Coordinates of C-alpha atoms and ligand atoms in Angstrom, one line a residue:
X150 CA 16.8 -33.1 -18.6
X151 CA 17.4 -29.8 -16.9
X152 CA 13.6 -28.1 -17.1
X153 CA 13.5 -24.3 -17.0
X154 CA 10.6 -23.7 -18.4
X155 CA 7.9 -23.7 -15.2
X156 CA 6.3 -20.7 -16.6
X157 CA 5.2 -22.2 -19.8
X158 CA 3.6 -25.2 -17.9
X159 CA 4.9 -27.6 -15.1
X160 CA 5.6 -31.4 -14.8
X161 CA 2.7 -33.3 -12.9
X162 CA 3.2 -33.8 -9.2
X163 CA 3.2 -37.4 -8.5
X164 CA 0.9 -37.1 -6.4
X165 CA -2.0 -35.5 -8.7
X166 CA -0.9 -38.3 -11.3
X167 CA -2.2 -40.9 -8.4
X168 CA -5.5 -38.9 -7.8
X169 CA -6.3 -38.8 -11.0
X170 CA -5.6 -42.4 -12.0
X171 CA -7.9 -43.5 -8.9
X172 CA -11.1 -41.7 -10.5
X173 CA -10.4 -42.8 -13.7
X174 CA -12.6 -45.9 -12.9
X175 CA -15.5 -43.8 -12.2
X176 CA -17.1 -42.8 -15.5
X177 CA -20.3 -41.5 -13.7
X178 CA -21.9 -38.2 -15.2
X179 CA -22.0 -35.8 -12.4
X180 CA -25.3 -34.6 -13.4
X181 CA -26.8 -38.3 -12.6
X182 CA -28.6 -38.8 -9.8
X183 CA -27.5 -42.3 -8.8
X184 CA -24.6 -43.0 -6.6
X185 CA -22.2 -43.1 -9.6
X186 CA -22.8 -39.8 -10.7
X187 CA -23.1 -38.1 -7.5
X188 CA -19.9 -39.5 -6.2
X189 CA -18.2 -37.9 -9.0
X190 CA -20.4 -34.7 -8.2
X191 CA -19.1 -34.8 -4.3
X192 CA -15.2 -35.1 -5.5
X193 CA -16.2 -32.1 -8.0
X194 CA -17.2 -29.8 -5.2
X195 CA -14.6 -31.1 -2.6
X196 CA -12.0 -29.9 -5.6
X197 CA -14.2 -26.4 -5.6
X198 CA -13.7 -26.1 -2.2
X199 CA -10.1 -26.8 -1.7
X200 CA -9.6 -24.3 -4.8
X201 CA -11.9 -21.7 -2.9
X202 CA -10.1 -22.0 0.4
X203 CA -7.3 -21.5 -0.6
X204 CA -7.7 -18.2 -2.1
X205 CA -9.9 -17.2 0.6
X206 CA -13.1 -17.6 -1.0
X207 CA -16.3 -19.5 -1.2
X208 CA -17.0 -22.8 -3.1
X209 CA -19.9 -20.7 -4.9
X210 CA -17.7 -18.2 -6.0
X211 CA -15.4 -20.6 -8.1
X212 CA -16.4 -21.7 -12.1
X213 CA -14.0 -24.5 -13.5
X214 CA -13.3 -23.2 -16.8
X215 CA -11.3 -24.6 -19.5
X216 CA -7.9 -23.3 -19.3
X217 CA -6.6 -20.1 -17.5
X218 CA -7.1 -18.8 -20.9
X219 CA -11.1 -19.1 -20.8
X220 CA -11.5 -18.0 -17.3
X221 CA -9.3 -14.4 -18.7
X222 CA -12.0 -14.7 -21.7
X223 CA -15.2 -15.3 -19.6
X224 CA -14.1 -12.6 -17.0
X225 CA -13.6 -9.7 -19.7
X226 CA -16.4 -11.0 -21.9
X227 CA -18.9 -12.4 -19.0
X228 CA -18.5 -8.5 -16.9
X229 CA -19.0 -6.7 -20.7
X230 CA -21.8 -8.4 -21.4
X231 CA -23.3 -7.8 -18.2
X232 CA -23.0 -3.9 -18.4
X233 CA -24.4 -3.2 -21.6
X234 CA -24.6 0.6 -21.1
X235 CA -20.6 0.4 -20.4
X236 CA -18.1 0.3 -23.2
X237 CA -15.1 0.6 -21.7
X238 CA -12.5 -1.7 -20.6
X239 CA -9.0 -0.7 -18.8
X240 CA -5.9 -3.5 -18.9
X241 CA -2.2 -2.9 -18.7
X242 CA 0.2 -3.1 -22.2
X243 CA 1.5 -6.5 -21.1
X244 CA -1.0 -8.4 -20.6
X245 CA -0.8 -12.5 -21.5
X246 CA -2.4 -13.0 -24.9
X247 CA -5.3 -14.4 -23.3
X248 CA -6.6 -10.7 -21.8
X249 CA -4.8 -8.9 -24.6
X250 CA -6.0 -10.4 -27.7
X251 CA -9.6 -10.6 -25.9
X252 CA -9.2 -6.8 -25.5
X253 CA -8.5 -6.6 -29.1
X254 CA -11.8 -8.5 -29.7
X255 CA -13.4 -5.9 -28.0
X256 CA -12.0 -3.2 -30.0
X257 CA -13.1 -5.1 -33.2
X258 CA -17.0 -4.5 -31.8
X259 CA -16.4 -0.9 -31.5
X260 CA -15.4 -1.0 -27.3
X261 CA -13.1 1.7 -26.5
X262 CA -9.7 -0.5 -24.3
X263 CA -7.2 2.1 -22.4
X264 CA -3.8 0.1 -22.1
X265 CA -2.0 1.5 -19.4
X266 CA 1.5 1.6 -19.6
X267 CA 4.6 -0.1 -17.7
X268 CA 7.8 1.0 -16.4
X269 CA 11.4 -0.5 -17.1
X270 CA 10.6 -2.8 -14.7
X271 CA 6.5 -3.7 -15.9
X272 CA 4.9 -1.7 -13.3
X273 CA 1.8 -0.2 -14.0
X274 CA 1.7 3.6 -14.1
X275 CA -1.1 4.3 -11.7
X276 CA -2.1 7.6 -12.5
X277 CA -2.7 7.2 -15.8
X278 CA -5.3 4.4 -15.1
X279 CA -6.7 6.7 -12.0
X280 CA -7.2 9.5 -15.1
X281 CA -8.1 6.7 -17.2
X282 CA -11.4 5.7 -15.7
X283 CA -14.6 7.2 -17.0
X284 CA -18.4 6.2 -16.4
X285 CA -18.0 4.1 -19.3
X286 CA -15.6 2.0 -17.7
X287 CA -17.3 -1.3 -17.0
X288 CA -13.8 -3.2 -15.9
X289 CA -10.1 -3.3 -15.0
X290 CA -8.2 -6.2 -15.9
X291 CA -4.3 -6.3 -14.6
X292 CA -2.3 -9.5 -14.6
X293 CA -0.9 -10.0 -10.9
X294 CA 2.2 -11.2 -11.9
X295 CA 3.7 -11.3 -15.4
X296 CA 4.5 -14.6 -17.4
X297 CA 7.9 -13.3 -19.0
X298 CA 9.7 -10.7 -16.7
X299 CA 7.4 -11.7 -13.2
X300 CA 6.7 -8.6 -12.4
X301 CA 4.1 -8.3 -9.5
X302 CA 1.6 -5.4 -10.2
X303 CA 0.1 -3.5 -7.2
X304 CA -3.2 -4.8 -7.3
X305 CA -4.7 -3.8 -3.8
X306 CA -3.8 -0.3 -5.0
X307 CA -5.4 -0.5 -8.3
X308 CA -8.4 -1.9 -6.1
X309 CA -8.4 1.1 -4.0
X310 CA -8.6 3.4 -7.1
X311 CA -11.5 1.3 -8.7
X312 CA -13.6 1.2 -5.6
X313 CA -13.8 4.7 -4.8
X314 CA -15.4 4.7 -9.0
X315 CA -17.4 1.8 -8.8
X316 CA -15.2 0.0 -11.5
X317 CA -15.1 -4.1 -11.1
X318 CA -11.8 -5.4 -11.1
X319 CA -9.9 -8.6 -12.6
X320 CA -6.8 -9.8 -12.2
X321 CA -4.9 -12.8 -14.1
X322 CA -3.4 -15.2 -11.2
X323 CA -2.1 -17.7 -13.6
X324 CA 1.3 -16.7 -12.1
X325 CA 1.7 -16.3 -8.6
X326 CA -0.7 -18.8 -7.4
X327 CA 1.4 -21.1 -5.5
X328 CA 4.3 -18.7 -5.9
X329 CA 3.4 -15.6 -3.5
X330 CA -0.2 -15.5 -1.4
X331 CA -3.0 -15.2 -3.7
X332 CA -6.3 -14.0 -1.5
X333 CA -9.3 -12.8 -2.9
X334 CA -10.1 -10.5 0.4
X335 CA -6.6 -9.2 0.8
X336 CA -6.5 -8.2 -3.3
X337 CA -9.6 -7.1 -3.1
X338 CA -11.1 -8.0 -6.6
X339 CA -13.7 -9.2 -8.0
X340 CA -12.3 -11.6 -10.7
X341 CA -9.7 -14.0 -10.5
X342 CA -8.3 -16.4 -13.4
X343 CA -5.8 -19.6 -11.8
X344 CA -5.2 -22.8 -14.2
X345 CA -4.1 -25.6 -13.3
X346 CA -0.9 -26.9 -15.2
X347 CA 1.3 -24.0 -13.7
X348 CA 1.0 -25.4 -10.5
X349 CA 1.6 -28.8 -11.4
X350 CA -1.9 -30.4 -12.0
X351 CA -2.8 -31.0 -15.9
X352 CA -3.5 -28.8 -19.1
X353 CA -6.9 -28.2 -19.6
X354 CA -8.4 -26.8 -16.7
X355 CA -8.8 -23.9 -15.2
X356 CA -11.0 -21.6 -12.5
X357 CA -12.9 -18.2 -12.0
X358 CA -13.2 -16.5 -8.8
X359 CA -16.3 -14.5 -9.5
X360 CA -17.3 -12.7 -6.0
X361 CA -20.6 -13.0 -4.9
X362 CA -23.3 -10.7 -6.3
X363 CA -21.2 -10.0 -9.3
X364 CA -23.7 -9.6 -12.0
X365 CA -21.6 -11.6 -14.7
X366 CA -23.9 -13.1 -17.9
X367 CA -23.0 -16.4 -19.0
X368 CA -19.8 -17.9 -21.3
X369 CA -20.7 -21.3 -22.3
X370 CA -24.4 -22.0 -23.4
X371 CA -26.0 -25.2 -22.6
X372 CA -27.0 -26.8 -19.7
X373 CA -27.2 -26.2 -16.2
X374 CA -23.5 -27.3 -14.9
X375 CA -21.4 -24.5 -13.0
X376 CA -24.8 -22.5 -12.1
X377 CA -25.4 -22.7 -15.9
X378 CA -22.9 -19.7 -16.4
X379 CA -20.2 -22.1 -17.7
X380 CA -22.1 -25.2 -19.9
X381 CA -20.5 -28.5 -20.4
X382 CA -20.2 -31.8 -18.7
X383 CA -17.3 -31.0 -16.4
X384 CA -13.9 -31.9 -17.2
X385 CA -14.2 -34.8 -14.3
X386 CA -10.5 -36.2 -14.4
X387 CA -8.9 -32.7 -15.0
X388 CA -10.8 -30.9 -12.0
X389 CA -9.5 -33.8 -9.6
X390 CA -6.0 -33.3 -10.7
X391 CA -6.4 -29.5 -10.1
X392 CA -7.9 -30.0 -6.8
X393 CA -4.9 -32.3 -5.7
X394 CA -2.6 -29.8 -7.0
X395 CA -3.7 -27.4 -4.7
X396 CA -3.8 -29.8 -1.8
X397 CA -0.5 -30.9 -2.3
X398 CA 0.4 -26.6 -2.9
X399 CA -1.3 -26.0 0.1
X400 CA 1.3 -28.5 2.6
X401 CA 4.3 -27.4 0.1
X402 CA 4.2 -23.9 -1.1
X403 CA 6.4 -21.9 1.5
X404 CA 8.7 -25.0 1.6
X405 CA 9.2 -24.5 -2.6
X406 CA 9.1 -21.3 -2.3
X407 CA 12.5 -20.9 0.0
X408 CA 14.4 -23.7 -2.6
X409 CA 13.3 -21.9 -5.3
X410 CA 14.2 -18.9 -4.4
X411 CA 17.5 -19.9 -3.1
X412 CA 18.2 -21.6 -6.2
X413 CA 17.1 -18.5 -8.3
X414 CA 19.2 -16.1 -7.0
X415 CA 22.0 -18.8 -7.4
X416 CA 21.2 -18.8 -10.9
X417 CA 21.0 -15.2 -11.7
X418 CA 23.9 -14.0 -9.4
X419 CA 26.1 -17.1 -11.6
X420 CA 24.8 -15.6 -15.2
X421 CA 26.1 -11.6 -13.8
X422 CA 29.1 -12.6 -12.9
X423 CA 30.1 -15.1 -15.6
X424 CA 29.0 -13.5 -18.4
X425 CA 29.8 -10.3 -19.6
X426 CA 27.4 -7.7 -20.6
X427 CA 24.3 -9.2 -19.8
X428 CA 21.4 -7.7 -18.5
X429 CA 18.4 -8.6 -16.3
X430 CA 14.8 -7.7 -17.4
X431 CA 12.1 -7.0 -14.7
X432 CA 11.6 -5.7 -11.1
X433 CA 14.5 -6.2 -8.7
X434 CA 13.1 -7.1 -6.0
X435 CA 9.0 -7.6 -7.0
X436 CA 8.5 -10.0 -8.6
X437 CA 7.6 -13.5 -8.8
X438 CA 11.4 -14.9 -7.6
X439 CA 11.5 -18.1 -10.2
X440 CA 11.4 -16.1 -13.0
X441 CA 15.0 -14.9 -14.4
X442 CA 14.8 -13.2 -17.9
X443 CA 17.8 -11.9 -18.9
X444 CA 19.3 -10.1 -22.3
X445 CA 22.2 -11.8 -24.6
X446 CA 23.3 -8.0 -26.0
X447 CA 24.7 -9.5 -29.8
X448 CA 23.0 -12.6 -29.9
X449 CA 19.8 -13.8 -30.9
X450 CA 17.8 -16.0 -28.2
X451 CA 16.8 -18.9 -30.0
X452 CA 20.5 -19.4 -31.2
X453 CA 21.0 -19.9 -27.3
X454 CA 17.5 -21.6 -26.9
X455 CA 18.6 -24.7 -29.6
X456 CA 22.2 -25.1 -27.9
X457 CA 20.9 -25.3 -24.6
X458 CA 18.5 -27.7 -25.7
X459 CA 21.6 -30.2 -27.1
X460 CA 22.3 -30.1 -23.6
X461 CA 19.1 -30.9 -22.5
X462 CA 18.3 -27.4 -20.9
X463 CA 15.1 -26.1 -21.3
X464 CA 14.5 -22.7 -21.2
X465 CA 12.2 -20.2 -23.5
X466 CA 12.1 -17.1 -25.4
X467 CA 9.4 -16.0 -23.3
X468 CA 5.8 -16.5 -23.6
X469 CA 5.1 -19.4 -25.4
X470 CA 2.2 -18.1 -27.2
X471 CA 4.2 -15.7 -29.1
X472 CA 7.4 -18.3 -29.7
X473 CA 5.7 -19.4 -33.2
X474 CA 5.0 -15.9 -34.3
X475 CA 8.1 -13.6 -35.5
X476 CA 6.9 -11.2 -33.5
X477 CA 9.2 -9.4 -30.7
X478 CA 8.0 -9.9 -27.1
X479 CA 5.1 -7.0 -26.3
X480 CA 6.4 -7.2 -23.1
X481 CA 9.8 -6.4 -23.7
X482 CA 9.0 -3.5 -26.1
X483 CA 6.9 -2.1 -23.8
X484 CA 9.1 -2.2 -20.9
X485 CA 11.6 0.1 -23.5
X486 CA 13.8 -2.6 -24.8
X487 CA 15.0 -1.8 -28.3
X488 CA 14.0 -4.9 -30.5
X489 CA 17.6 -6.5 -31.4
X490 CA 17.9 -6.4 -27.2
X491 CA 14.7 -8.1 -26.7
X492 CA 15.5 -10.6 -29.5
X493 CA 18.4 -11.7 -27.2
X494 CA 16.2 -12.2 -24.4
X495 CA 15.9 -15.4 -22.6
X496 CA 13.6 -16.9 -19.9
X497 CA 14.8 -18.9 -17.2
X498 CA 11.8 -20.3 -14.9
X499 CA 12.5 -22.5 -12.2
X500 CA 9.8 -24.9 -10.4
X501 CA 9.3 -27.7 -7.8
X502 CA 10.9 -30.2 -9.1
X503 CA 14.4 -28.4 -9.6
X504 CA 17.6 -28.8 -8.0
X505 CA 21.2 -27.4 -7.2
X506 CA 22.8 -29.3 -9.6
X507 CA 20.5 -28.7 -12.2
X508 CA 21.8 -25.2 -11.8
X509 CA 25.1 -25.7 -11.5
X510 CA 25.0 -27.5 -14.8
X511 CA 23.5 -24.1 -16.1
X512 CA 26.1 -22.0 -15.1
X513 CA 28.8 -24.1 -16.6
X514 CA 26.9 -24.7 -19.2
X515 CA 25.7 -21.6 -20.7
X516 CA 28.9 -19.3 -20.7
X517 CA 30.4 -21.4 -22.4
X518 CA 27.4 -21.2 -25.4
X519 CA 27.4 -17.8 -24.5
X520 CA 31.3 -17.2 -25.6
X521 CA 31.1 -19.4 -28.8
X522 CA 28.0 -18.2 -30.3
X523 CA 29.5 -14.5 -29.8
X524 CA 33.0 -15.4 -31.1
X525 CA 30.9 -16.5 -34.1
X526 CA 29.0 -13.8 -34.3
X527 CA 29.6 -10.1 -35.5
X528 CA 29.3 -8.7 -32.0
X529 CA 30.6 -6.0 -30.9
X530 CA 30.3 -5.0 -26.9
X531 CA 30.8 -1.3 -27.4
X532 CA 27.8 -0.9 -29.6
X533 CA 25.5 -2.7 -26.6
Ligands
LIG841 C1 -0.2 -19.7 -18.9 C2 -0.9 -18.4 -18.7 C3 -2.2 -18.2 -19.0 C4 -3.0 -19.3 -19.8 O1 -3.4 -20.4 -19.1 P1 -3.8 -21.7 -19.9 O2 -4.3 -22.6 -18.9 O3 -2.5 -22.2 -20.5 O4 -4.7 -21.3 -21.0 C5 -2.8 -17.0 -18.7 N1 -2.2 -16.1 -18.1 C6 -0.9 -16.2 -17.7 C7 -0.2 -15.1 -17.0 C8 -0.2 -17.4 -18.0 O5 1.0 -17.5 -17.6

């Protein structure tokens, strides 16, 4: 199997099976007192500080949530809640579902949500979210780097715009943690959403980064676990798998990084120059380097989708929370596609675990679809 689809989730690292099978054993309740318990309370916070440090923050500042999806839905939702005199929420047009259809929410119960628009490459336009902040903005929440295209957003400067309005900022990590630096200080924000099964640990869990003396009112009602803001008995298993994860990032993440970006620009330099007519979406040069998403002018993706899955070769259509729906990418659209191009649009995402071969395979494998499914197809290259 040739897996190019790291963007959607990644394989478990070896290692964070091991650490997870070792505290299997210990069913202890981390709220118990005896030893049992508090053992599996000490291995919680040593995961909370390995998370925290690696960001550059505090173990007090990080919530296990969930998924990457709750700790977008607790950051929007806890900082609204927490400003009830503020209505206002400002995010970007392509968003991951999880801050987009929570911004929707908000719209339902009468908040007012500015989408700022993107360039052909999904950059922000920064102006119009300067103009768009008003006293009634309680939050801005930008994605750091984007799932589909990987476009890296410039946070520090939305930061800088914020700050001088008093406006809290959150950004979605789920992306470039353990791809490019990810450091709360340097960024500058206040909120920060990372999960776990993009960087190889398991589905299920995720973390906020919630600086200190943010006034944030609580997500999950209960009792008094993660400073009562987030109820639940923790997900034990799932938080020592993410804290592994992020050991085992934190010897190995420039190392991957170099192979994969090697391997990347293999990749996408092989599709230009053996297929005709394609054409890459996203920023040149910024962007998260293992994602390659690329239009099939004539063709429709998933045709090219199912026969590279015959030959085992995974890739996607783009965000997999939108590959049940009909529905044309939001991000595509919005970065000016027309919507027969970004229905040709495929996602190539490399990880860890990949290797030359697997993408020499690729590039012998995919012109070849590429030629048949045209030569079957009405297409005609002057119309592209
Ligand atoms: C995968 C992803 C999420 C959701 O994380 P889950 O843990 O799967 O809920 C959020 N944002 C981005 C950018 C993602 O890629």
């Amino acid at each position: 199997m040739i897996y190019l689809d790291n963007n959607a989730t990644t394989p478990l690292d070896p290692a964070v099976i091991q650490a997870m099978i070792e505290f299997m054993e210990n069913f202890g309740n981390p709220s118990s007192l005896y030893p049992i318990g508090r053992r599996v309370k000490e291995k919680i916070n040593e995961c909370r500080e390995i998370i925290a440090s690696a960001i550059g923050a505090h173990r007090s500042e990080i919530i296990f949530t969930g998924s990457g999806t709750e700790a977008d839905n607790f950051a929007i939702l806890g900082i609204m809640d927490a400003c009830p005199d503020k209505k206002e929420l400002i995010t970007s047009s392509i968003e991951h579902p999880a801050v987009l259809r929570t911004a929707q929410y908000l719209e339902k119960k009468g908040y007012k949500v500015t989408y700022v628009p993107v360039d052909s490459y999904g950059v922000i336009d920064l102006d119009f979210l300067s103009d768009a902040i008003s006293p009634q903005t309680a939050l801005i929440s930008i994605m750091h780097a984007n799932n589909e295209i990987g476009t890296i957003q410039p946070i520090e400067k939305v930061v800088e715009i914020a700050k001088k309005k008093g406006v809290l900022v959150h950004t979605d990590c789920v992306q470039t943690f353990g791809k490019i630096e990810v450091n709360v200080d340097k960024l500058g924000v206040d909120l920060l959403s990372l999960s776990a099964h993009k960087i190889y640990g398991p589905k299920g869990v995720g973390a906020l980064y919630i600086r200190k003396g943010t006034n944030i009112c609580p997500f999950i009602h209960g009792g008094h676990q993660e400073r009562g803001i987030r109820a639940g008995t923790e997900n034990t298993i799932g938080i020592v798998g993410f804290g592994e994860a992020v050991k085992v990032l934190k010897e190995r993440w420039k190392k991957d990084k170099e192979k994969i970006e090697k391997l990347s620009s293999k990749l996408k330099e092989g599709i230009e120059s053996r297929i005709p007519l394609v054409k890459f979406n996203g920023h040149p040069e910024n962007r998260v380097k293992n994602t390659l998403n690329f239009a099939f002018p004539g063709l429709e993706a998933e045709a090219i989708l199912l026969a590279l899955a015959t030959k085992e070769i995974y890739v996607s259509t783009g965000s997999a929370c939108s590959e049940e729906s009909e529905e044309v990418s939001h991000v595509l659209l919005n970065i000016g596609l027309k919507p027969e191009i970004a229905r040709s649009c495929l996602r190539f995402s490399l990880g860890r675990f990949n290797t030359e071969e697997d993408i020499n395979i690729v590039l012998k494998e995919l012109p070849e679809i590429i030629e048949k499914l045209r030569s079957i197809s009405a297409f005609h290259p002057e119309e592209v």
